[in-house]
């Protein structure tokens, strides 16, 4: 066997024939690393034999003595004196390089996927790896399937994810001499491809332990449960999953709108929060970063132990690291994050990503410093000014929470601690409840898996919408002619983010005034948000589109609301510099400005700034309202109670804790119950359906009656189709 270890330019070639049973190595393997490899490749292998037939090697220089006995010379020369063996081994120890395993050791796999797991502090995966104290193999996988338009990462978030993974890799290397191994999966990677990957890791690393963060998007949750069951039952793996993303998971809260949780309408924040407190209590305190991590597990290049699907790439002259890449049919270990295909910007295309990333830091320590700064300086002002877009009041932590660069538990407990130090008049209940609202979004998606694509109020699926592509394009580009809407949409395009109240204004304008289907807004935000969160995005757009559990009880006027959210005009002037010279009286309504004012400000409507795409907001609002009333008038009566509230069927689930129980429950929830949901007065008081009073009373009696699941959303859709016919 040949071992080539190079430190600071000095190379030694250790040659000896060692039985495979002694070390678990295969003849002909070659591991090479040089001084640049400490930072460039980061997969160094300690050449010292660790054991011989189960006993400690008598002499740490046995390999060197055999080399001298064979009168072998170093394969490379150095411009300076060769390090002594003591110096060589001390430098290797100082770098804590990856050690070759004895035949009795097994590796632990930490699997990162960008779903709440991209941090070092409060990371239960790393903490458990520290406790297990087995050779550690950290990997990040990417497939085009991870960019699924419904449940995957959007383009803007992929740019941020790329930088976040790279930053975490550097941090792990600096603190623990660990690196992230990158795996590119096939474009349509599914359960079979992942099983082949873990079969390869089992063969190459003797790995039988997997640590990963739980994912909550319905198809991803199901995939993870199937993978976990297969690995544990068929392959005898130990699979440990952890909550790294939420304060409390949906099945822990166990909220179903029962009588003890009836302080508000079903699916709204107040009753959910009460169930959250009653059934789950406060989340655990965040854990500190691990003090150490086990040594890195070295990925073997052993042909007899490599799956038949894999083959080594052809060697390149002078490239000592070429054999780090293992090419396989369904997966490929690659040497750089770029090679995974994660980054959405391809060579030769416009680099829009650089502008977007210019607004955000990706270093974990800086992010945690942002949290401390917010709690110290802006939290006291948050409750009073949270709706002001022209002030720097909000936390801007959402991108880091979305990817797990910052722990939700850390934010929650740090906020509570900071609030206790403030005077009662400066405390903010709203900011703390934002995290509860976040849990509510994931509970909603768990209960209604189709919420990303289908109305929760299923009878709303038959509503008529405006299909004019020009109006949608103007909204997407920030060219509606309404400054507060355009400023928000341009900020979104340039930075991947905008304040919550501006998001709501943009969503309300699309649905309430343009009468464009909310799914188009959801998809655009999915593509452009750097803080994309599938559950939160779906819940916001469902509620904005009047189809969610908590229909918005307001309509945001694009002119009058702007005067309260941006009274100084600073927000509009920042993102619409063409209007910067307009006085405050006209900054939110340039169409009202006299020609002399427009001329002196350098504004020409229709040229330097667009004309309004709809001039009569009142008429547009009535058309949108009429579309909802028309849909309700032809819906089946079981979808309303006697007071005109919409009703939906809700699956009845109970609190569970074990992974197999979660999987079994989502697969076999046999019962549903009718729940009424909040409905705006303008819809409740108008005629709905065409039914007799006794039919309504019969529906009301079913409010708490359990019904077979085969009559849930699928049957509702069938009823809608029959009614429409």
XYZ file of C-alpha atoms in Angstrom:
725
model
C 0.000 0.000 0.000
C 1.206 3.523 -0.794
C 0.648 6.433 1.555
C 1.679 9.845 0.327
C 1.584 12.567 2.972
C 2.929 16.030 2.226
C 3.306 18.799 4.790
C 4.605 22.241 3.834
C 6.168 20.925 0.674
C 7.844 17.867 2.173
C 6.600 14.499 0.945
C 7.179 11.013 2.251
C 6.086 7.791 0.598
C 5.333 4.999 3.044
C 5.191 1.598 1.371
C 4.102 -1.583 3.053
C 1.843 -4.503 2.382
C -0.782 -4.732 5.088
C -3.528 -7.339 5.138
C -6.896 -5.851 4.387
C -8.326 -7.350 7.561
C -5.906 -5.289 9.617
C -6.987 -1.848 8.493
C -10.034 -2.350 6.330
C -8.111 -0.831 3.411
C -7.806 -2.190 -0.088
C -4.544 -2.747 -1.974
C -3.745 -0.052 -4.463
C -5.468 2.781 -2.584
C -3.669 6.090 -2.671
C -4.496 9.084 -0.511
C -2.590 12.260 -1.222
C -2.704 15.689 0.335
C -0.372 18.659 0.349
C -0.031 21.885 2.260
C -2.651 23.540 0.099
C -4.975 20.654 0.684
C -5.597 21.771 4.260
C -7.850 24.518 2.913
C -8.487 23.542 -0.688
C -9.458 19.886 -0.404
C -9.673 19.286 3.339
C -9.702 15.498 3.248
C -6.319 14.749 4.754
C -5.539 11.255 5.961
C -3.252 10.532 8.880
C -0.718 8.059 7.531
C 0.209 6.625 10.905
C -1.021 3.071 11.529
C -3.440 3.141 14.454
C -3.544 -0.530 15.356
C -2.091 -3.834 14.334
C -4.162 -6.954 14.919
C -6.054 -5.064 17.604
C -2.890 -3.891 19.463
C -1.144 -0.535 19.492
C 1.641 -0.263 16.933
C 4.942 -0.932 18.772
C 6.720 1.887 17.012
C 5.123 4.989 15.530
C 7.940 5.056 12.986
C 7.578 1.478 11.807
C 6.516 2.580 8.350
C 9.434 4.997 8.128
C 11.894 2.300 9.212
C 10.563 -0.059 6.582
C 11.018 2.669 4.024
C 14.644 3.070 5.057
C 15.146 -0.671 5.041
C 13.869 -0.821 1.503
C 16.149 2.143 0.697
C 13.238 4.058 -0.706
C 13.451 7.784 -1.250
C 10.708 10.412 -0.954
C 8.768 10.672 -4.196
C 8.993 14.447 -4.205
C 11.780 16.823 -3.374
C 11.545 20.045 -1.456
C 13.360 23.332 -1.802
C 14.141 23.194 1.869
C 15.156 20.562 4.397
C 12.705 17.723 4.850
C 10.790 17.751 8.116
C 11.772 15.151 10.653
C 9.240 12.426 11.380
C 8.435 14.022 14.746
C 7.750 17.354 13.074
C 5.764 15.675 10.335
C 3.476 13.855 12.740
C 3.071 16.857 15.031
C 1.939 18.986 12.088
C -0.544 16.355 11.066
C -1.830 16.194 14.637
C -2.048 19.979 14.797
C -4.343 19.981 11.800
C -6.445 17.140 13.305
C -6.562 15.425 9.991
C -8.993 12.660 9.173
C -7.832 9.297 10.447
C -8.157 5.971 8.683
C -10.583 3.778 10.517
C -9.773 0.481 12.108
C -11.934 -2.358 10.902
C -14.064 -2.141 14.061
C -15.042 1.561 13.765
C -18.106 2.914 11.982
C -18.916 6.391 10.758
C -21.771 8.701 11.660
C -23.426 10.583 8.797
C -24.721 14.117 9.338
C -26.974 14.967 6.411
C -27.494 18.678 5.699
C -30.240 19.818 3.338
C -30.803 23.489 4.101
C -34.049 22.908 5.974
C -33.248 24.454 9.327
C -29.842 22.805 9.770
C -27.206 25.297 8.544
C -25.689 26.404 11.836
C -23.283 25.366 14.579
C -25.034 26.825 17.641
C -28.067 24.925 18.914
C -27.446 22.173 16.389
C -28.626 18.835 17.833
C -27.057 16.949 14.922
C -23.553 18.089 15.816
C -24.177 17.665 19.531
C -25.312 14.076 19.072
C -22.347 13.398 16.792
C -20.119 14.677 19.578
C -21.742 12.285 22.056
C -21.509 9.302 19.703
C -17.805 10.053 19.183
C -17.540 8.080 15.946
C -15.723 9.202 12.800
C -17.917 11.927 11.351
C -18.969 12.399 7.740
C -20.916 15.603 7.032
C -22.554 15.854 3.633
C -24.822 18.197 1.706
C -26.876 16.797 -1.153
C -28.523 18.583 -4.049
C -30.845 17.456 -6.805
C -32.893 19.420 -9.309
C -35.868 17.930 -7.499
C -34.908 20.158 -4.554
C -35.874 23.133 -6.727
C -39.435 21.868 -7.185
C -41.735 24.797 -7.979
C -44.144 23.916 -5.172
C -42.062 22.567 -2.280
C -38.458 23.278 -3.285
C -36.095 26.220 -3.044
C -36.791 29.249 -5.228
C -34.143 30.841 -7.433
C -33.346 33.723 -5.090
C -33.182 31.446 -2.077
C -30.860 29.058 -3.913
C -28.353 31.895 -4.248
C -28.563 32.522 -0.523
C -28.465 28.805 0.261
C -25.285 28.446 -1.793
C -23.540 31.147 0.232
C -24.891 29.790 3.517
C -23.612 26.254 2.891
C -20.235 27.590 1.805
C -19.992 29.775 4.915
C -20.897 26.849 7.166
C -18.251 24.714 5.482
C -15.610 27.340 6.238
C -16.785 27.652 9.837
C -16.701 23.891 10.403
C -13.225 23.694 8.945
C -11.941 26.559 11.056
C -13.440 25.372 14.346
C -13.365 21.591 14.059
C -11.239 20.728 11.003
C -14.401 19.238 9.521
C -15.676 19.786 6.009
C -18.934 19.298 4.173
C -18.824 16.692 1.430
C -20.918 17.669 -1.569
C -23.124 15.177 -3.377
C -24.872 15.847 -6.649
C -27.906 13.638 -7.141
C -29.783 12.815 -10.306
C -32.363 15.350 -11.454
C -35.320 13.246 -10.365
C -33.785 11.822 -7.194
C -36.239 9.917 -5.038
C -36.267 7.165 -2.459
C -34.333 4.650 -4.580
C -31.545 7.119 -5.349
C -31.150 8.032 -1.688
C -31.060 4.372 -0.706
C -28.266 3.767 -3.211
C -26.337 6.706 -1.759
C -26.596 5.342 1.770
C -25.739 1.858 0.567
C -22.541 3.311 -0.860
C -21.765 5.128 2.401
C -22.417 1.944 4.328
C -19.987 0.039 2.119
C -17.330 2.757 2.074
C -17.488 4.018 5.656
C -19.182 1.149 7.508
C -21.769 3.817 8.273
C -24.889 2.723 10.090
C -25.877 5.938 11.890
C -27.683 8.845 10.230
C -28.457 12.218 11.801
C -30.737 14.670 10.001
C -33.147 17.531 10.626
C -36.822 16.876 10.128
C -38.552 18.459 7.156
C -42.222 19.408 7.274
C -43.263 20.020 3.686
C -45.727 17.152 3.000
C -43.904 15.307 0.167
C -40.545 15.797 1.892
C -41.916 14.602 5.220
C -43.271 11.483 3.561
C -40.003 10.847 1.711
C -38.000 11.167 4.916
C -40.315 8.827 6.781
C -40.091 6.207 4.033
C -36.311 6.521 3.950
C -36.092 6.261 7.721
C -38.304 3.182 7.809
C -36.370 1.473 5.020
C -32.951 2.160 6.524
C -33.945 1.079 10.014
C -35.944 -2.026 9.109
C -34.097 -3.367 6.070
C -30.558 -2.046 6.488
C -30.460 -1.965 10.324
C -29.365 1.656 10.425
C -29.862 3.899 13.417
C -31.638 7.020 12.176
C -32.016 10.021 14.467
C -34.137 12.968 13.351
C -34.340 16.296 15.163
C -36.551 19.357 15.154
C -34.230 22.179 14.133
C -36.743 24.516 12.505
C -39.765 25.108 14.739
C -40.509 25.902 18.345
C -43.033 23.069 18.427
C -43.930 20.629 15.697
C -47.529 20.373 14.425
C -48.206 16.968 15.968
C -46.915 18.185 19.333
C -49.291 21.144 19.465
C -52.227 18.827 18.698
C -54.629 21.667 17.928
C -57.864 20.632 16.216
C -60.260 23.421 17.170
C -62.043 21.511 19.915
C -64.150 23.159 22.589
C -61.221 23.802 24.937
C -59.504 25.812 22.195
C -62.515 27.862 21.085
C -61.309 31.330 22.088
C -61.335 32.360 18.430
C -62.169 31.168 14.965
C -60.653 27.869 13.900
C -57.123 28.154 12.525
C -56.449 31.665 13.826
C -53.551 32.587 16.063
C -55.277 32.915 19.444
C -56.795 29.408 19.766
C -53.687 27.861 18.248
C -51.505 29.711 20.732
C -53.647 28.453 23.611
C -53.260 24.865 22.404
C -49.544 25.545 21.875
C -49.189 26.563 25.516
C -51.459 23.846 26.893
C -50.112 20.845 24.990
C -46.507 21.786 24.310
C -45.492 24.489 26.807
C -42.326 26.519 26.243
C -39.730 25.176 23.818
C -36.394 23.945 25.197
C -33.618 26.424 25.802
C -31.108 26.615 22.935
C -27.964 24.534 23.301
C -24.444 25.867 22.984
C -22.186 24.960 20.093
C -20.273 21.685 20.502
C -16.830 22.115 22.020
C -15.291 19.449 19.794
C -16.300 17.051 17.072
C -14.981 13.557 16.342
C -12.341 13.188 13.632
C -13.515 13.242 10.052
C -14.285 9.953 8.364
C -12.291 9.469 5.173
C -14.266 8.339 2.160
C -12.545 5.228 0.824
C -11.790 4.607 -2.825
C -12.016 0.830 -2.750
C -13.177 -0.868 -5.931
C -14.260 -4.183 -4.360
C -16.356 -2.303 -1.798
C -17.796 0.238 -4.226
C -21.299 -0.385 -5.602
C -21.437 -1.680 -9.131
C -23.063 1.543 -10.273
C -19.970 3.552 -9.393
C -16.761 4.047 -11.246
C -13.760 6.256 -10.705
C -13.104 9.074 -13.138
C -10.063 8.747 -15.387
C -6.941 10.196 -13.743
C -5.593 13.526 -14.898
C -1.847 14.039 -15.079
C -0.551 16.090 -12.179
C -3.883 16.160 -10.334
C -3.367 14.399 -7.027
C -6.958 15.008 -5.983
C -8.796 13.653 -8.986
C -9.808 10.486 -7.187
C -11.804 12.509 -4.649
C -14.674 12.507 -7.124
C -16.685 9.323 -7.348
C -19.048 9.245 -10.298
C -22.139 7.107 -9.974
C -25.298 6.724 -11.961
C -27.676 8.253 -9.374
C -25.187 10.354 -7.406
C -21.767 11.931 -7.613
C -19.390 13.164 -4.939
C -17.994 16.444 -6.222
C -15.147 18.609 -5.013
C -16.936 21.953 -4.943
C -20.363 23.304 -4.175
C -20.560 24.786 -7.670
C -20.507 21.297 -9.175
C -23.668 20.295 -7.329
C -25.769 22.509 -9.590
C -27.230 24.338 -6.600
C -26.417 27.838 -7.849
C -29.107 29.001 -10.308
C -26.882 31.398 -12.262
C -25.223 29.590 -15.140
C -21.978 30.626 -16.869
C -22.525 33.225 -19.546
C -25.712 34.632 -18.007
C -26.237 37.930 -16.217
C -24.963 37.882 -12.629
C -28.086 39.098 -10.870
C -27.048 37.229 -7.737
C -24.285 39.647 -6.737
C -26.718 42.524 -6.243
C -29.050 40.333 -4.225
C -26.324 39.011 -1.910
C -24.992 42.502 -1.322
C -27.816 43.090 1.144
C -27.127 40.094 3.375
C -24.435 38.570 5.571
C -23.996 34.808 5.641
C -21.634 34.346 8.588
C -23.359 32.720 11.567
C -21.599 34.817 14.175
C -22.579 38.028 12.393
C -26.164 36.823 12.187
C -26.251 36.173 15.923
C -24.791 39.638 16.418
C -27.670 41.037 14.319
C -30.093 39.366 16.720
C -28.409 40.898 19.758
C -28.347 44.325 18.111
C -32.045 44.124 17.268
C -33.015 43.094 20.782
C -30.975 45.891 22.318
C -31.775 48.805 20.019
C -34.913 48.106 17.964
C -37.084 45.799 20.038
C -38.074 48.696 22.359
C -39.407 50.529 19.282
C -40.907 47.535 17.516
C -44.461 47.538 18.870
C -45.005 51.190 18.024
C -43.287 51.293 14.640
C -43.515 47.745 13.257
C -45.662 48.924 10.319
C -43.328 51.744 9.297
C -41.546 50.869 6.067
C -39.526 54.089 6.158
C -37.805 53.160 9.431
C -35.255 50.428 10.177
C -37.311 48.805 12.919
C -37.922 45.192 11.921
C -35.378 42.466 12.618
C -34.633 41.251 9.042
C -33.868 37.826 10.525
C -36.345 35.881 8.387
C -33.798 34.697 5.755
C -31.663 33.165 8.495
C -34.584 31.470 10.200
C -35.775 30.068 6.875
C -32.512 28.180 6.260
C -31.731 27.441 9.883
C -28.703 29.711 10.091
C -30.322 31.047 13.248
C -32.201 28.924 15.760
C -35.864 29.766 16.336
C -35.407 28.626 19.936
C -32.548 31.068 20.397
C -34.611 33.941 18.986
C -37.605 33.029 21.152
C -35.776 32.777 24.458
C -33.492 35.741 23.753
C -36.558 37.851 22.963
C -38.304 36.844 26.182
C -35.183 37.634 28.180
C -34.773 41.015 26.478
C -38.443 41.859 27.019
C -38.151 41.215 30.749
C -35.441 43.871 30.907
C -37.667 46.480 29.246
C -40.281 48.710 30.764
C -43.805 47.395 30.293
C -44.620 50.188 27.830
C -41.786 49.127 25.509
C -42.355 45.386 25.485
C -43.559 43.773 22.281
C -45.969 40.863 22.321
C -46.151 40.971 18.543
C -42.543 40.043 17.810
C -42.584 37.065 20.158
C -45.847 35.872 18.648
C -44.372 36.037 15.158
C -42.618 32.779 15.993
C -45.883 31.244 17.221
C -47.491 32.394 13.980
C -44.657 30.617 12.170
C -45.536 27.377 13.955
C -49.165 27.983 12.978
C -48.146 28.127 9.318
C -46.490 24.716 9.568
C -49.447 23.289 11.452
C -51.701 24.552 8.643
C -49.553 22.895 5.993
C -49.460 19.675 8.009
C -53.238 19.599 8.336
C -53.873 20.705 4.749
C -51.020 19.326 2.594
C -52.524 20.732 -0.625
C -52.429 24.326 0.663
C -49.517 25.199 -1.631
C -51.621 24.610 -4.738
C -55.287 24.262 -3.720
C -57.716 26.477 -1.762
C -58.316 25.279 1.781
C -61.890 26.498 1.349
C -62.406 24.096 -1.498
C -65.586 25.726 -2.806
C -63.526 28.840 -3.656
C -61.774 26.864 -6.383
C -64.560 27.791 -8.810
C -64.124 31.564 -8.457
C -63.638 33.548 -11.667
C -60.326 35.416 -11.915
C -58.788 38.012 -14.209
C -56.346 36.313 -16.579
C -54.804 39.440 -18.161
C -51.037 38.681 -18.352
C -50.177 42.367 -18.781
C -51.552 43.237 -15.359
C -49.651 40.377 -13.739
C -46.408 41.389 -15.467
C -46.810 45.012 -14.355
C -47.301 43.872 -10.773
C -44.248 41.596 -10.933
C -42.005 44.325 -12.399
C -43.162 47.016 -10.000
C -44.794 49.057 -12.761
C -48.367 49.399 -11.513
C -48.267 53.183 -11.185
C -48.895 52.948 -7.425
C -45.610 53.904 -5.721
C -45.901 51.882 -2.507
C -46.663 48.710 -4.489
C -43.934 49.354 -7.038
C -41.346 50.188 -4.365
C -42.062 46.912 -2.598
C -41.908 44.807 -5.741
C -38.623 46.411 -6.829
C -37.117 45.898 -3.396
C -38.179 42.271 -3.638
C -36.494 41.870 -7.025
C -33.242 43.508 -5.941
C -32.851 42.136 -2.414
C -35.187 39.135 -2.210
C -37.023 40.645 0.731
C -39.503 43.317 1.796
C -41.240 44.235 5.073
C -44.289 42.244 6.040
C -46.749 45.127 5.778
C -45.524 45.870 2.241
C -45.866 42.198 1.308
C -49.437 42.346 2.506
C -50.101 45.530 0.537
C -48.719 43.928 -2.632
C -50.774 40.773 -2.086
C -53.946 42.708 -1.360
C -53.486 44.805 -4.504
C -53.066 41.718 -6.696
C -56.133 39.940 -5.314
C -58.542 42.682 -4.265
C -57.973 45.205 -7.056
C -56.533 43.288 -9.999
C -58.623 40.186 -9.187
C -55.700 37.962 -10.220
C -55.534 34.471 -8.738
C -53.498 34.353 -5.552
C -51.564 31.334 -6.849
C -49.711 33.646 -9.268
C -48.580 35.790 -6.353
C -47.524 32.732 -4.376
C -45.448 31.450 -7.282
C -43.758 34.825 -7.850
C -42.851 35.148 -4.195
C -41.627 31.548 -4.257
C -39.233 32.487 -7.023
C -38.010 35.834 -5.688
C -37.994 35.626 -1.875
C -34.636 35.062 -0.254
C -36.470 34.161 2.967
C -38.849 31.776 1.228
C -40.654 29.565 3.688
C -43.082 27.208 1.977
C -45.584 27.087 4.835
C -45.547 30.819 5.573
C -45.780 31.774 1.915
C -48.740 29.450 1.390
C -50.567 30.655 4.485
C -50.111 34.333 3.612
C -51.352 33.930 0.053
C -54.258 31.680 1.041
C -55.411 34.281 3.558
C -54.853 37.128 1.100
C -56.805 35.187 -1.516
C -59.701 34.682 0.950
C -59.307 30.891 0.753
C -57.196 30.288 3.874
C -58.193 29.595 7.455
C -57.838 33.239 8.504
C -59.219 35.331 5.644
C -57.908 38.887 5.938
C -60.509 41.144 7.517
C -59.232 44.175 5.630
C -58.346 45.485 2.195
C -55.163 47.537 1.909
C -55.670 50.656 -0.173
C -52.498 51.374 -2.176
C -52.675 55.118 -1.593
C -54.145 55.754 1.840
C -52.276 52.894 3.529
C -49.017 54.174 2.065
C -49.382 57.424 3.967
C -49.329 55.528 7.260
C -46.654 52.955 6.397
C -44.355 55.460 4.662
C -45.331 58.917 5.969
C -41.957 60.467 5.165
C -41.789 58.949 1.688
C -38.282 57.657 2.428
C -39.166 54.093 1.478
C -40.600 55.044 -1.914
C -37.722 57.403 -2.638
C -35.176 54.673 -1.902
C -36.656 52.113 -4.278
C -38.156 54.488 -6.840
C -35.433 57.093 -7.319
C -37.296 58.495 -10.331
C -39.844 59.902 -7.854
C -37.306 61.120 -5.301
C -37.869 64.823 -6.034
C -41.625 64.740 -5.562
C -42.882 66.467 -2.398
C -44.469 64.358 0.332
C -47.946 65.486 -0.655
C -47.638 63.637 -3.971
C -45.028 60.957 -3.369
C -47.720 58.280 -2.964
C -50.078 59.703 -5.605
C -48.055 61.290 -8.420
C -51.106 61.305 -10.694
C -52.579 63.995 -8.414
C -49.598 66.303 -8.766
C -49.935 69.374 -11.009
C -47.891 69.353 -14.189
C -45.641 72.049 -12.787
C -44.781 69.890 -9.770
C -44.144 66.849 -11.937
C -41.969 68.856 -14.289
C -39.845 70.351 -11.513
C -39.398 66.864 -10.026
C -38.344 65.422 -13.388
C -41.324 63.066 -13.481
C -43.212 62.333 -16.686
C -46.031 59.870 -16.145
C -46.018 57.201 -18.801
C -42.331 57.815 -19.545
C -40.099 58.096 -16.470
C -42.751 56.463 -14.273
C -45.710 54.357 -15.462
C -49.320 55.408 -15.546
C -51.669 53.548 -13.207
C -52.725 50.194 -14.636
C -56.163 50.699 -13.065
C -57.435 54.206 -12.446
C -60.749 53.460 -10.698
C -59.868 51.493 -7.578
C -63.451 51.531 -6.341
C -64.827 49.892 -9.479
C -62.030 47.325 -9.493
C -62.749 46.489 -5.877
C -66.454 45.924 -6.611
C -65.634 43.573 -9.494
C -63.396 41.480 -7.259
C -66.033 41.380 -4.539
C -68.703 40.381 -7.050
C -66.598 37.428 -8.209
C -66.507 36.062 -4.653
C -70.226 36.584 -4.076
C -71.084 34.896 -7.362
C -68.976 31.874 -6.418
C -70.601 31.632 -2.982
C -74.073 31.873 -4.478
C -73.591 28.675 -6.481
C -71.678 26.662 -3.885
C -73.252 23.738 -2.078
C -75.019 24.629 1.205
C -72.870 22.377 3.393
C -70.009 24.833 2.982
C -71.784 27.524 5.053
C -73.338 27.734 8.487
C -76.520 29.647 9.265
C -74.599 32.878 9.841
C -72.882 32.731 6.466
C -69.465 31.614 7.691
C -67.555 29.317 5.366
C -67.083 25.767 6.588
C -64.375 23.257 5.848
C -63.611 19.683 6.813
C -60.606 19.182 9.031
C -58.738 15.896 9.604
C -58.747 14.812 13.229
C -55.240 13.979 14.429
C -53.900 13.334 17.896
C -50.621 14.241 19.543
C -47.780 11.869 18.687
C -44.050 11.822 19.314
C -42.421 8.916 17.506
C -41.440 9.155 13.823
C -43.324 6.031 12.804
C -46.419 7.408 14.511
C -46.164 10.617 12.505
C -45.864 8.666 9.302
C -48.689 6.320 10.156
C -50.941 9.168 11.197
C -50.463 11.226 8.068
C -51.127 8.112 6.021
C -54.203 6.836 7.867
C -56.103 9.791 9.326
C -59.563 8.265 8.952
C -61.818 10.952 10.372
C -62.666 14.573 9.718
C -64.812 17.158 11.454
C -66.653 20.238 10.171
C -65.237 23.582 11.331
C -66.437 27.041 10.413
C -63.729 29.574 9.584
C -63.634 33.334 9.745
C -65.440 35.038 6.872
C -65.642 38.769 6.199
C -68.949 40.468 6.891
C -69.345 41.684 3.312
C -69.541 38.035 2.264
C -71.502 36.703 5.248
C -74.327 39.196 4.878
C -74.830 38.586 1.166
C -76.993 35.726 -0.154
C -75.103 32.448 -0.337
C -75.941 29.053 -1.834
C -79.523 28.108 -2.733
C -80.762 26.019 0.164
C -83.696 25.723 2.558
C -83.383 26.733 6.225
C -83.683 23.132 7.472
C -80.714 22.176 5.265
C -78.596 24.799 6.999
C -79.683 23.574 10.419
C -78.762 20.009 9.453
C -75.306 21.196 8.451
C -74.896 23.033 11.748
C -75.641 19.854 13.691
C -72.649 18.263 11.956
C -70.256 20.941 13.273
C -68.700 18.544 15.803
C -69.658 15.276 14.134
C -66.867 13.040 12.863
C -67.139 12.109 9.205
C -65.342 9.510 7.061
C -62.315 10.908 5.323
C -63.483 9.652 1.948
C -65.931 12.558 1.967
C -63.341 15.282 2.537
C -61.564 17.516 0.043
C -61.991 15.170 -2.922
C -65.744 14.973 -2.362
C -65.924 18.711 -1.809
C -64.328 19.306 -5.169
C -66.783 16.862 -6.744
C -69.685 18.721 -5.165
C -68.345 22.011 -6.494
C -68.130 20.597 -9.981
C -71.687 19.295 -9.761
C -72.922 22.635 -8.499
C -71.135 24.504 -11.275
C -72.653 22.169 -13.849
